[in-house]
Coordinates of C-alpha atoms in Angstrom, one line a residue:
Chain A
M33 CA 37.3 -26.6 2.7
N34 CA 37.8 -27.1 -1.0
F35 CA 39.0 -30.7 -0.8
S36 CA 37.0 -33.8 -0.8
D37 CA 37.9 -36.5 1.6
N38 CA 36.9 -40.1 1.1
F39 CA 37.5 -43.4 2.8
L40 CA 39.7 -45.7 0.9
G41 CA 37.7 -48.9 0.9
G42 CA 35.5 -50.6 3.5
R43 CA 38.0 -52.3 5.7
V44 CA 38.7 -49.1 7.6
R45 CA 35.6 -49.4 9.7
R46 CA 36.8 -52.7 11.1
W47 CA 40.2 -51.4 11.9
R48 CA 38.9 -48.3 13.4
R49 CA 36.9 -50.5 15.8
G50 CA 39.9 -52.6 16.6
F51 CA 41.9 -49.5 17.3
L52 CA 39.4 -48.0 19.6
V53 CA 40.8 -50.5 22.1
L54 CA 44.2 -48.8 21.9
G55 CA 42.4 -45.4 21.9
S56 CA 40.6 -46.2 25.1
L57 CA 43.7 -47.7 26.6
L58 CA 45.4 -44.4 26.0
A59 CA 42.5 -42.5 27.3
L60 CA 42.5 -44.7 30.4
A61 CA 46.1 -44.0 30.9
V62 CA 45.5 -40.3 30.7
A63 CA 42.7 -40.6 33.2
V64 CA 44.5 -42.9 35.7
C65 CA 47.9 -41.3 35.9
P66 CA 47.2 -38.1 38.0
S67 CA 46.1 -40.2 41.0
A68 CA 49.2 -42.3 40.8
S69 CA 51.2 -39.0 41.0
A70 CA 49.5 -37.9 44.0
A71 CA 52.0 -38.3 46.8
D72 CA 53.2 -34.7 46.6
Y73 CA 52.5 -31.9 44.1
G74 CA 56.1 -31.0 44.1
Y75 CA 56.9 -33.5 41.3
I76 CA 55.4 -34.1 38.0
D77 CA 54.1 -37.7 37.7
L78 CA 56.3 -39.6 35.3
T79 CA 54.1 -42.6 34.8
N80 CA 52.0 -40.9 32.1
P81 CA 51.3 -41.6 28.4
Y82 CA 53.8 -39.1 27.3
L83 CA 56.7 -41.0 28.9
R84 CA 56.0 -44.1 26.7
K85 CA 55.5 -42.4 23.4
I86 CA 54.3 -44.5 20.5
P87 CA 57.1 -44.9 17.9
L88 CA 55.7 -43.6 14.6
A89 CA 57.5 -43.6 11.2
I90 CA 56.4 -41.1 8.5
P91 CA 58.7 -41.6 5.4
D92 CA 58.6 -39.0 2.6
F93 CA 55.3 -39.5 0.7
K94 CA 55.7 -41.3 -2.6
S95 CA 55.3 -39.3 -5.7
V96 CA 53.3 -40.9 -8.6
S97 CA 55.5 -39.1 -11.1
G98 CA 59.2 -38.2 -10.9
D99 CA 58.2 -34.5 -11.5
P100 CA 60.3 -32.4 -9.1
A101 CA 57.3 -30.3 -8.0
T102 CA 55.4 -33.4 -7.0
V103 CA 58.4 -34.9 -5.3
E104 CA 58.9 -31.7 -3.3
L105 CA 55.2 -31.6 -2.4
A106 CA 55.3 -35.2 -1.3
R107 CA 58.3 -34.5 0.9
E108 CA 56.6 -31.4 2.4
G109 CA 53.5 -33.4 3.1
A110 CA 55.4 -35.9 5.2
R111 CA 57.3 -33.2 7.0
L112 CA 54.0 -31.4 7.9
A113 CA 52.5 -34.7 9.1
S114 CA 55.5 -35.4 11.3
Q115 CA 55.5 -31.9 12.8
T116 CA 51.8 -31.9 13.4
L117 CA 51.6 -35.3 15.1
D118 CA 54.8 -34.7 17.0
F119 CA 53.1 -31.6 18.5
T120 CA 50.7 -33.8 20.5
G121 CA 53.4 -35.4 22.6
Y122 CA 51.9 -38.8 22.1
F123 CA 54.4 -40.0 19.5
S124 CA 58.1 -40.5 19.1
I125 CA 58.7 -39.7 15.4
I126 CA 61.4 -42.0 14.1
N127 CA 64.4 -40.3 12.5
P128 CA 64.3 -41.0 8.7
G129 CA 68.0 -41.8 8.9
A130 CA 67.1 -45.0 10.6
F131 CA 64.8 -46.2 7.8
L132 CA 65.7 -49.6 6.2
V133 CA 63.7 -49.0 3.0
D134 CA 63.9 -46.2 0.5
P135 CA 60.8 -44.0 0.6
K136 CA 61.0 -43.5 -3.2
T137 CA 60.6 -47.1 -3.9
M138 CA 58.9 -48.5 -0.8
G139 CA 55.4 -50.0 -0.8
V140 CA 52.7 -47.7 0.5
T141 CA 49.6 -50.0 0.6
E142 CA 48.7 -52.9 2.9
T143 CA 49.6 -55.3 0.1
D144 CA 53.1 -54.0 -0.5
V145 CA 54.3 -52.5 2.8
D146 CA 57.3 -54.4 4.1
F147 CA 56.1 -54.4 7.8
K148 CA 59.2 -56.2 9.1
A149 CA 61.4 -53.3 7.7
W150 CA 59.4 -51.0 9.9
T151 CA 59.1 -53.1 13.1
G152 CA 62.8 -53.7 12.7
I153 CA 63.5 -50.1 13.5
G154 CA 61.1 -50.1 16.4
S155 CA 58.2 -48.5 14.6
E156 CA 54.7 -49.4 15.9
L157 CA 52.8 -47.1 13.6
L158 CA 53.5 -46.1 10.0
I159 CA 52.0 -43.4 7.8
T160 CA 52.4 -43.6 4.1
G161 CA 51.4 -41.2 1.4
L162 CA 51.0 -41.3 -2.4
A163 CA 50.9 -37.9 -4.0
S164 CA 50.2 -36.6 -7.5
L165 CA 49.9 -33.0 -8.7
S166 CA 48.3 -31.7 -11.8
G167 CA 47.0 -28.2 -12.6
G168 CA 47.7 -27.0 -9.1
V169 CA 45.5 -29.7 -7.6
V170 CA 46.9 -32.2 -5.2
D171 CA 45.7 -35.8 -5.0
L172 CA 46.9 -37.5 -1.9
E173 CA 46.3 -41.0 -0.5
L174 CA 47.2 -41.3 3.1
R175 CA 47.3 -44.5 5.2
L176 CA 48.0 -45.3 8.8
F177 CA 49.3 -48.8 9.6
D178 CA 49.8 -50.8 12.8
T179 CA 53.1 -52.3 11.8
V180 CA 53.1 -54.9 14.6
K181 CA 49.7 -56.3 13.7
Q182 CA 50.4 -55.6 10.0
E183 CA 47.1 -53.9 9.6
R184 CA 45.9 -50.8 7.9
L185 CA 44.0 -48.6 10.5
L186 CA 43.0 -45.7 8.3
G187 CA 42.9 -44.9 4.6
K188 CA 42.0 -41.5 3.2
R189 CA 42.1 -39.9 -0.2
Y190 CA 42.1 -36.1 -0.5
T191 CA 42.1 -33.8 -3.4
A192 CA 42.8 -30.1 -2.7
R193 CA 44.4 -27.0 -4.1
Q194 CA 48.1 -27.2 -3.6
A195 CA 48.0 -24.2 -1.3
D196 CA 45.7 -26.2 1.0
L197 CA 48.2 -28.9 1.6
P198 CA 48.8 -27.9 5.3
R199 CA 45.0 -28.0 6.0
L200 CA 44.7 -31.3 4.2
I201 CA 47.5 -32.7 6.4
R202 CA 45.9 -31.4 9.5
R203 CA 42.6 -32.9 8.5
F204 CA 44.3 -36.3 8.2
C205 CA 46.2 -35.9 11.4
S206 CA 42.9 -35.1 13.2
E207 CA 41.5 -38.4 11.8
V208 CA 44.6 -40.2 13.1
L209 CA 44.1 -38.8 16.6
M210 CA 40.4 -39.4 16.5
L211 CA 41.1 -43.0 15.8
L212 CA 43.8 -43.4 18.5
T213 CA 42.3 -41.2 21.3
G214 CA 38.7 -40.7 20.4
N215 CA 39.3 -37.0 20.0
P216 CA 40.4 -35.1 16.9
G217 CA 43.0 -33.1 18.8
P218 CA 43.9 -29.5 18.5
F219 CA 45.0 -29.3 14.8
E220 CA 42.1 -27.1 13.7
S221 CA 42.3 -24.7 16.5
Q222 CA 43.9 -21.3 17.2
I223 CA 45.3 -19.5 20.2
V224 CA 44.6 -15.9 21.0
F225 CA 47.1 -14.0 23.1
V226 CA 48.5 -10.6 24.0
S227 CA 51.7 -9.3 22.4
G228 CA 53.5 -6.0 22.7
G229 CA 55.4 -3.9 25.3
N230 CA 55.9 -0.3 26.4
G231 CA 52.3 0.4 27.3
Q232 CA 51.2 -0.9 23.9
K233 CA 49.7 -4.3 23.8
E234 CA 47.5 -5.8 21.1
I235 CA 45.5 -9.0 20.7
Y236 CA 47.0 -11.6 18.3
T237 CA 45.9 -15.0 17.0
C238 CA 48.1 -17.8 15.8
D239 CA 47.5 -21.4 14.7
F240 CA 47.6 -24.2 17.4
D241 CA 51.3 -24.7 16.8
G242 CA 52.3 -21.0 16.9
G243 CA 52.3 -20.6 13.1
N244 CA 50.7 -17.8 11.2
P245 CA 50.6 -15.1 13.9
Q246 CA 48.2 -12.2 13.1
A247 CA 47.2 -9.0 14.8
F248 CA 43.6 -9.1 15.8
T249 CA 43.4 -5.6 17.3
R250 CA 45.2 -2.4 16.3
H251 CA 44.0 -0.1 19.1
G252 CA 47.5 1.3 19.8
N253 CA 46.9 1.1 23.5
I254 CA 46.7 -1.6 26.2
S255 CA 44.5 -4.6 25.3
L256 CA 44.5 -7.7 27.4
A257 CA 42.8 -10.8 28.7
P258 CA 41.4 -12.2 25.5
S259 CA 39.1 -15.2 25.3
W260 CA 37.2 -17.2 22.6
S261 CA 33.5 -17.9 22.5
T262 CA 33.0 -21.6 22.5
D263 CA 31.7 -21.6 18.9
G264 CA 35.0 -19.9 17.9
L265 CA 33.2 -17.0 16.2
W266 CA 33.8 -14.3 18.8
I267 CA 36.8 -13.0 20.7
S268 CA 36.3 -10.8 23.8
Y269 CA 39.0 -8.8 25.6
T270 CA 39.6 -5.7 27.7
S271 CA 41.1 -2.6 26.2
Y272 CA 42.1 0.9 27.3
Q273 CA 41.1 2.2 23.8
R274 CA 38.9 4.8 25.4
G275 CA 41.2 5.5 28.4
R276 CA 39.5 3.0 30.8
P277 CA 39.5 -0.7 30.9
D278 CA 36.4 -1.6 28.8
L279 CA 35.2 -4.9 27.6
Y280 CA 35.1 -5.5 23.8
I281 CA 33.2 -8.4 22.2
R282 CA 34.2 -8.7 18.6
H283 CA 33.3 -11.1 15.8
R284 CA 36.4 -13.0 14.7
L285 CA 35.9 -12.3 10.9
E286 CA 33.2 -9.6 10.6
N287 CA 33.3 -6.0 11.6
R288 CA 30.7 -6.1 14.4
G289 CA 30.5 -6.5 18.1
A290 CA 29.8 -4.7 21.4
V291 CA 31.6 -2.7 24.0
V292 CA 30.8 -2.9 27.7
A293 CA 31.9 0.4 29.3
E294 CA 30.5 0.6 32.8
K295 CA 32.2 2.8 35.4
G296 CA 35.3 1.1 36.9
I297 CA 36.8 -2.0 35.4
N298 CA 35.2 -4.1 32.7
L299 CA 37.4 -7.2 32.8
N300 CA 37.0 -10.0 30.4
G301 CA 36.4 -13.5 31.6
Q302 CA 35.4 -16.8 29.9
W303 CA 32.5 -17.8 27.7
V304 CA 29.8 -20.2 28.9
P305 CA 30.2 -23.5 26.8
G306 CA 27.6 -23.8 24.1
R307 CA 26.0 -20.5 24.7
F308 CA 26.3 -16.9 23.4
E309 CA 27.1 -15.7 27.0
L310 CA 30.2 -14.9 28.9
A311 CA 31.2 -14.0 32.4
A312 CA 33.1 -10.8 33.2
T313 CA 34.2 -8.8 36.2
L314 CA 32.6 -5.4 36.5
S315 CA 33.2 -2.9 39.4
F316 CA 30.5 -0.3 38.7
S317 CA 28.8 -1.3 42.0
G318 CA 32.0 -0.2 43.8
D319 CA 33.1 -3.7 44.2
E320 CA 34.6 -6.2 41.7
E321 CA 31.9 -8.7 41.1
I322 CA 31.4 -11.4 38.4
Y323 CA 28.4 -10.9 36.1
L324 CA 26.9 -13.0 33.4
L325 CA 26.6 -11.1 30.1
S326 CA 25.0 -11.8 26.8
G327 CA 27.3 -12.0 23.8
G328 CA 25.7 -8.6 22.9
G329 CA 27.2 -7.1 26.0
K330 CA 24.0 -6.8 28.1
I331 CA 24.1 -7.8 31.8
I332 CA 22.0 -10.9 32.4
K333 CA 22.7 -11.2 36.1
R334 CA 25.2 -10.7 38.9
L335 CA 26.8 -14.0 39.9
T336 CA 29.0 -13.2 43.0
Q337 CA 27.8 -11.3 46.1
Q338 CA 30.9 -11.0 48.3
P339 CA 32.5 -7.6 49.2
D340 CA 36.0 -8.2 47.9
I341 CA 37.7 -9.0 44.6
D342 CA 36.0 -11.7 42.5
V343 CA 37.7 -12.3 39.1
S344 CA 38.7 -14.8 36.4
P345 CA 35.5 -17.0 35.8
T346 CA 35.9 -20.3 33.9
F347 CA 33.2 -22.9 33.3
S348 CA 32.9 -26.6 33.5
P349 CA 32.4 -28.2 30.0
D350 CA 28.6 -28.5 30.7
G351 CA 28.4 -24.9 31.9
G352 CA 26.8 -26.1 35.2
R353 CA 29.6 -24.9 37.4
M354 CA 31.9 -21.9 37.4
A355 CA 35.3 -21.6 39.0
F356 CA 36.7 -18.2 39.8
V357 CA 39.1 -16.3 42.0
S358 CA 38.0 -14.6 45.2
K359 CA 39.8 -12.7 47.9
R360 CA 36.9 -13.3 50.3
S361 CA 39.1 -15.4 52.7
G362 CA 41.8 -12.7 52.7
S363 CA 44.1 -14.1 50.0
P364 CA 43.2 -14.9 46.4
Q365 CA 42.0 -18.5 46.2
I366 CA 39.9 -20.5 43.7
Y367 CA 36.2 -21.2 44.4
V368 CA 33.7 -23.3 42.6
M369 CA 30.1 -22.2 42.2
D370 CA 27.1 -24.3 41.2
M371 CA 25.4 -22.2 38.5
G372 CA 21.9 -23.5 39.4
S373 CA 21.9 -23.1 43.2
G374 CA 24.7 -20.5 43.6
H375 CA 26.3 -22.7 46.2
T376 CA 30.0 -21.9 46.4
E377 CA 32.9 -23.9 47.8
R378 CA 36.5 -23.0 48.2
L379 CA 38.7 -25.3 46.1
T380 CA 42.3 -24.4 46.8
F381 CA 43.8 -24.3 50.3
E382 CA 47.5 -24.9 49.5
G383 CA 49.6 -21.7 49.2
P384 CA 48.8 -18.1 49.7
Y385 CA 48.0 -17.0 46.1
N386 CA 46.1 -19.2 43.6
T387 CA 44.6 -17.5 40.5
Q388 CA 43.8 -17.9 36.8
P389 CA 41.7 -21.1 36.9
S390 CA 41.1 -22.8 33.6
W391 CA 38.7 -25.7 33.6
S392 CA 39.7 -28.7 31.5
P393 CA 37.4 -29.3 28.5
K394 CA 37.4 -33.0 29.7
G395 CA 36.0 -31.8 33.1
G396 CA 37.3 -33.0 36.4
R397 CA 40.5 -30.9 36.5
I398 CA 41.4 -27.2 36.8
A399 CA 44.7 -25.8 35.8
Y400 CA 45.7 -22.6 37.6
T401 CA 48.5 -20.3 38.5
A402 CA 50.0 -20.5 42.0
M403 CA 52.4 -18.1 43.6
E404 CA 54.5 -19.2 46.5
K405 CA 57.8 -17.7 47.8
N406 CA 57.9 -15.4 44.8
R407 CA 57.7 -18.2 42.3
I408 CA 54.8 -18.4 39.9
D409 CA 54.0 -21.8 38.5
I410 CA 51.2 -23.7 36.8
R411 CA 49.5 -26.3 38.9
M412 CA 46.5 -28.6 38.3
I413 CA 43.9 -29.7 40.8
E414 CA 41.6 -32.7 40.6
I415 CA 38.2 -31.3 41.6
E416 CA 36.9 -34.4 43.4
T417 CA 40.0 -35.4 45.3
R418 CA 41.6 -31.9 45.5
R419 CA 44.9 -33.6 44.6
I420 CA 47.3 -31.1 43.2
V421 CA 50.1 -31.7 40.6
Q422 CA 52.7 -29.0 39.9
L423 CA 53.2 -28.8 36.1
T424 CA 56.0 -26.2 35.8
Q425 CA 58.9 -25.8 38.2
G426 CA 62.2 -23.9 38.4
S427 CA 62.0 -22.1 35.1
G428 CA 60.9 -18.5 35.3
D429 CA 57.4 -17.3 36.1
N430 CA 54.7 -19.4 34.5
E431 CA 51.2 -18.0 34.2
S432 CA 47.8 -18.1 32.4
P433 CA 47.2 -21.8 31.6
S434 CA 44.7 -22.5 28.9
W435 CA 43.6 -26.0 27.8
S436 CA 43.7 -27.2 24.2
P437 CA 40.1 -28.1 23.0
D438 CA 40.9 -31.9 23.4
G439 CA 42.1 -31.4 26.9
S440 CA 45.5 -32.9 26.2
L441 CA 47.7 -29.8 26.1
I442 CA 48.0 -26.6 28.1
A443 CA 49.2 -23.3 26.7
F444 CA 50.8 -20.9 29.1
S445 CA 53.2 -17.9 29.3
S446 CA 56.6 -18.2 30.8
T447 CA 59.6 -15.9 31.4
R448 CA 62.1 -18.9 31.4
E449 CA 64.0 -17.5 28.4
G450 CA 63.8 -13.8 29.4
P451 CA 60.8 -11.9 28.1
S452 CA 57.4 -13.6 28.5
R453 CA 56.6 -16.0 25.7
I454 CA 53.8 -18.5 24.9
Y455 CA 54.7 -22.1 25.7
V456 CA 52.8 -25.4 25.5
M457 CA 53.0 -28.6 27.5
T458 CA 51.1 -31.8 27.8
S459 CA 48.5 -31.9 30.6
F460 CA 51.1 -33.9 32.6
G461 CA 53.6 -31.1 32.4
T462 CA 55.9 -32.9 29.9
D463 CA 57.1 -31.7 26.5
Q464 CA 57.3 -28.1 27.4
R465 CA 58.3 -25.9 24.4
R466 CA 57.9 -22.4 23.1
L467 CA 55.2 -21.8 20.6
L468 CA 56.4 -18.6 19.1
S469 CA 58.4 -15.5 19.6
L470 CA 57.4 -12.0 18.4
P471 CA 58.9 -8.6 19.2
G472 CA 58.1 -7.5 22.7
A473 CA 56.5 -9.9 25.1
Q474 CA 53.6 -12.4 24.7
S475 CA 51.2 -13.4 27.4
Q476 CA 47.7 -14.5 28.3
P477 CA 47.1 -17.3 25.8
D478 CA 43.5 -18.6 25.4
W479 CA 43.0 -21.7 23.2
S480 CA 40.0 -21.8 20.8
P481 CA 37.6 -24.7 20.2
N482 CA 38.6 -27.1 17.5
G483 CA 37.4 -26.7 13.9
I484 CA 37.5 -23.0 13.4
Q485 CA 40.0 -22.6 10.5
Chain B
M1143 CA 93.9 119.5 48.9
R1144 CA 95.6 116.2 48.5
S1145 CA 93.6 114.7 51.4
K1146 CA 90.4 115.9 49.8
V1147 CA 91.3 114.2 46.7
W1148 CA 92.0 111.0 48.7
V1149 CA 88.7 111.3 50.6
G1150 CA 86.9 112.0 47.4
M1151 CA 88.5 109.0 45.8
V1152 CA 87.7 106.8 48.7
L1153 CA 84.1 108.0 48.8
L1154 CA 83.9 107.5 45.1
M1155 CA 85.2 104.0 45.5
V1156 CA 82.9 103.3 48.3
A1157 CA 80.1 104.7 46.3
L1158 CA 81.1 102.8 43.3
L1159 CA 81.5 99.8 45.5
M1160 CA 78.1 100.3 47.0
I1161 CA 76.6 100.9 43.7
S1162 CA 78.1 97.9 42.2
G1163 CA 77.4 96.0 45.3
C1164 CA 73.9 97.1 45.4
A1165 CA 73.4 96.6 41.8
K1166 CA 74.9 93.2 42.0
K1167 CA 72.9 92.4 45.0
A1168 CA 69.7 93.7 43.6
V1169 CA 70.1 91.5 40.5
R1170 CA 71.0 88.5 42.5
T1171 CA 68.4 89.0 45.1
D1172 CA 65.7 89.1 42.5
G1173 CA 66.8 85.9 40.9
D1174 CA 67.8 84.1 44.0
V1175 CA 64.7 84.4 46.1
S1176 CA 62.2 83.2 43.5
Q1177 CA 64.4 80.8 41.4
A1178 CA 66.1 79.1 44.3
G1179 CA 62.8 78.5 46.0
Q1180 CA 61.4 77.0 42.9
D1181 CA 64.4 74.8 42.3
A1182 CA 64.3 73.4 45.8
A1183 CA 60.6 72.5 45.6
A1184 CA 61.1 70.9 42.2
L1185 CA 64.0 69.0 43.6
E1186 CA 62.0 67.9 46.6
A1187 CA 59.1 67.0 44.3
E1188 CA 61.5 65.1 42.0
K1189 CA 63.0 63.4 45.0
A1190 CA 59.6 62.5 46.3
R1191 CA 58.5 61.3 42.9
R1192 CA 61.6 59.3 42.5
A1193 CA 61.3 57.9 45.9
A1194 CA 57.6 57.1 45.2
E1195 CA 58.6 55.5 42.0
I1196 CA 61.3 53.5 43.6
E1197 CA 58.9 52.6 46.4
A1198 CA 56.2 51.6 43.9
A1199 CA 58.8 49.6 41.9
R1200 CA 59.9 48.0 45.1
L1201 CA 56.4 47.2 46.1
A1202 CA 55.6 45.9 42.6
A1203 CA 58.7 43.8 42.8
E1204 CA 57.7 42.7 46.2
R1205 CA 54.3 41.9 44.9
D1206 CA 55.7 40.2 41.9
A1207 CA 58.1 38.2 44.0
K1208 CA 55.2 37.4 46.3
R1209 CA 53.0 36.5 43.4
L1210 CA 55.8 34.4 41.9
A1211 CA 56.5 32.8 45.1
E1212 CA 52.8 32.1 45.6
E1213 CA 52.6 30.8 42.0
A1214 CA 55.7 28.7 42.6
R1215 CA 54.2 27.5 45.8
L1216 CA 50.9 26.6 44.1
R1217 CA 52.8 25.0 41.3
E1218 CA 54.9 23.2 43.8
A1219 CA 51.8 22.1 45.7
R1220 CA 50.2 21.0 42.5
N1221 CA 53.3 19.2 41.4
Q1222 CA 53.6 17.6 44.8
F1223 CA 49.9 16.6 44.5
M1224 CA 50.6 15.0 41.1
N1225 CA 54.0 13.5 41.9
E1226 CA 53.7 12.2 45.4
H1227 CA 52.2 8.7 45.1
I1228 CA 50.9 6.6 47.9
Y1229 CA 52.2 3.1 48.3
F1230 CA 50.7 -0.2 49.3
E1231 CA 51.7 -3.5 50.8
F1232 CA 51.8 -6.6 48.5
D1233 CA 48.3 -7.9 47.7
S1234 CA 46.7 -5.1 49.8
A1235 CA 44.6 -2.1 49.1
A1236 CA 44.7 -1.0 52.8
L1237 CA 46.1 2.5 53.4
T1238 CA 49.3 2.6 55.3
P1239 CA 49.9 5.3 58.0
T1240 CA 52.3 7.1 55.5
A1241 CA 49.6 6.8 52.8
V1242 CA 47.1 8.4 55.2
S1243 CA 49.3 11.4 55.9
V1244 CA 50.0 11.9 52.2
L1245 CA 46.3 11.7 51.5
K1246 CA 45.5 14.2 54.2
E1247 CA 47.8 16.7 52.4
K1248 CA 46.1 15.9 49.2
G1249 CA 42.7 16.4 50.7
A1250 CA 43.7 19.8 52.1
W1251 CA 45.0 20.9 48.7
L1252 CA 41.8 19.7 47.0
D1253 CA 39.7 21.5 49.6
K1254 CA 41.5 24.8 48.5
E1255 CA 41.5 24.1 44.8
R1256 CA 37.8 23.7 44.3
A1257 CA 38.0 23.8 40.5
V1258 CA 40.3 20.8 40.3
N1259 CA 39.1 17.3 39.3
V1260 CA 41.3 14.3 39.9
L1261 CA 41.9 10.9 38.2
I1262 CA 43.2 8.4 40.7
E1263 CA 45.2 5.6 39.1
G1264 CA 45.7 2.3 40.8
H1265 CA 48.8 0.2 40.0
C1266 CA 50.3 -3.1 41.0
D1267 CA 53.7 -4.7 40.9
E1268 CA 54.3 -7.4 38.3
R1269 CA 54.0 -10.2 40.7
G1270 CA 50.7 -12.0 40.8
T1271 CA 48.5 -12.4 37.8
N1272 CA 47.2 -9.8 35.4
E1273 CA 43.4 -10.1 35.9
Y1274 CA 43.6 -10.2 39.7
N1275 CA 46.0 -7.3 39.6
L1276 CA 43.7 -5.3 37.5
A1277 CA 41.0 -5.7 40.2
L1278 CA 43.5 -5.0 42.9
G1279 CA 44.6 -1.8 41.2
E1280 CA 41.0 -0.7 41.1
R1281 CA 40.6 -1.4 44.8
R1282 CA 43.7 0.7 45.6
A1283 CA 42.3 3.6 43.6
Q1284 CA 39.0 3.2 45.4
S1285 CA 40.7 3.1 48.8
A1286 CA 42.3 6.5 48.1
K1287 CA 39.1 7.9 46.7
A1288 CA 37.1 6.8 49.7
F1289 CA 39.6 8.4 52.1
L1290 CA 39.3 11.8 50.2
V1291 CA 35.6 11.6 50.1
D1292 CA 35.6 11.0 53.9
M1293 CA 37.6 14.2 54.2
G1294 CA 34.8 16.0 52.5
I1295 CA 36.0 16.1 48.9
S1296 CA 33.0 15.7 46.5
P1297 CA 33.0 12.2 44.9
S1298 CA 32.0 13.9 41.6
R1299 CA 35.5 15.5 41.5
L1300 CA 37.3 12.1 41.9
S1301 CA 37.4 9.3 39.3
T1302 CA 39.4 6.1 39.3
V1303 CA 41.1 3.9 36.8
S1304 CA 43.1 0.7 37.3
Y1305 CA 46.1 -0.1 35.2
G1306 CA 46.9 -3.3 37.1
E1307 CA 50.5 -4.3 36.4
E1308 CA 50.5 -2.7 33.0
R1309 CA 52.4 0.6 33.9
P1310 CA 55.2 0.0 36.3
L1311 CA 57.3 3.0 37.4
D1312 CA 60.3 0.9 37.8
P1313 CA 60.9 -2.1 35.5
G1314 CA 63.3 -3.8 38.0
Q1315 CA 62.5 -7.2 39.3
N1316 CA 63.3 -6.7 43.0
E1317 CA 61.5 -5.7 46.1
A1318 CA 62.6 -2.0 45.8
A1319 CA 61.1 -1.8 42.3
W1320 CA 58.0 -3.7 43.3
A1321 CA 57.4 -1.4 46.3
K1322 CA 57.6 1.6 43.9
N1323 CA 55.1 0.0 41.6
R1324 CA 52.4 -0.8 44.2
R1325 CA 50.9 2.7 44.2
A1326 CA 48.1 5.0 43.5
Q1327 CA 48.9 8.1 41.4
F1328 CA 46.9 11.4 41.3
V1329 CA 46.4 13.1 38.0
V1330 CA 44.8 16.6 37.8
E1331 CA 42.4 16.5 34.9

């Protein structure tokens, strides 16, 4: 990062502390709601934090000079902040048409903000900005206010190259979320996915919000099942580059990596949190079993020992447990294995076909793909209680759930609008929207850790 | 006197006739006996040669036809081996009775064609999820391979690859299309 980022004054710490109460309330709401929903997994629980969104106003940032370039930059900054925070599903961004004050002349600091003008339109939070631009360098002061308490919660001053404005805004939005929820959110993360068609599929990456899609592979063949290492530096996937499904482990930025090309399938899985290790399904023994591999592609040990399909490993945040899919009971179901003892228990009993487990980075819950009566939908199961919530319903086939690094959102693929595309929703199933649309079809999203940009 | 003349004339004519007749005959006899004999033999030889030629051509044609038919049959057998897939039930790698009878034919063919190596491809329909289907496709290919190995085909001649749900034969989204896509295919390498 080329920009400095400084606190604006010492009061912030106090407000931050005050606001942690709100943060923990929000977190509490997130934690409590699934159990309230429990009656039947047929319906999404509606008593969740995304139902009561916090009204937030983000007027165009104020420009220090009347210079058109600065005015435009200030407007763009506010637009980016609105879009970024809106993505979380926590806020209801107030339509600028409702504003009672003119952003060009309004007060932007705690001493001159007209709080009543903001509470008057239902706003509970307000973000103001003050921008200047000289020699291609942006200087931006950003503040977050609780308009009801008439308090400043956060104040930051950033200087950065003009081209870094989006990153600067994301950095600030991460601060806002950190303050409100205790987690910086997904704004500095990416999503890796499969895109293509007609027997040619490549691995792509995009920003958390679907922006900036880039091809990561150019094998000209079928590549699939990508996943991130938990330090965000490596992407592993399976490709038919050499005619057979081999496992590729590649550095995200540098031209180095490894290929695992055992006889049979070499099917990518997920990485062990905090370690340079991943689990993958290999069938060289004549049977599809899950193995623990080093990031360099060497087999460390075999993890499953059952004579039928074992695939799709995913790890608890502490790496102590692994969920995976096994056909050992006759149909594909999700099992959880203790990595220390190897003790394994079946987790899913509802429905004939439960696959693609994805362990929440907050722990406690696993999102997965369930097929029943030819419908494929995303469900979520609470590990302790085994309570199930259905997150998608009645809109095409929905597959491949993957959690955002803060555990608040789930990316998945859906055919609801025709060809498969990448969508995102909150972990309560609300605010479902398409992330991007490229030629061909998109599938198998996997969300990176935060802070990799 | 007159009668003598007549007799003389008749005799002369007879003589003349005889002479001319003999002379003619002598000439013809010479030519006829040797020439005609030769001609007939040549004709016979020619006939025989022609007949032999025709017979040879017929045999050759017959051989060609047989060879072509045999080639066509082999090609047909090879094509059938390549083009006749075996099909599976949903979420299953178990061989159906139909699959077993098709595999028996394939095994018999492979037993004759000792030089042939085969790649068995396992495929799935689009229902279900990609990773699981990749594993299921592998199991389908392995099921077919195990059956052929049981029939005595050397495992070194048989390799497998799973394409999961990546290469459907029929892109349709109905049971007929799905049934076509749940298959193992056999590719002569």
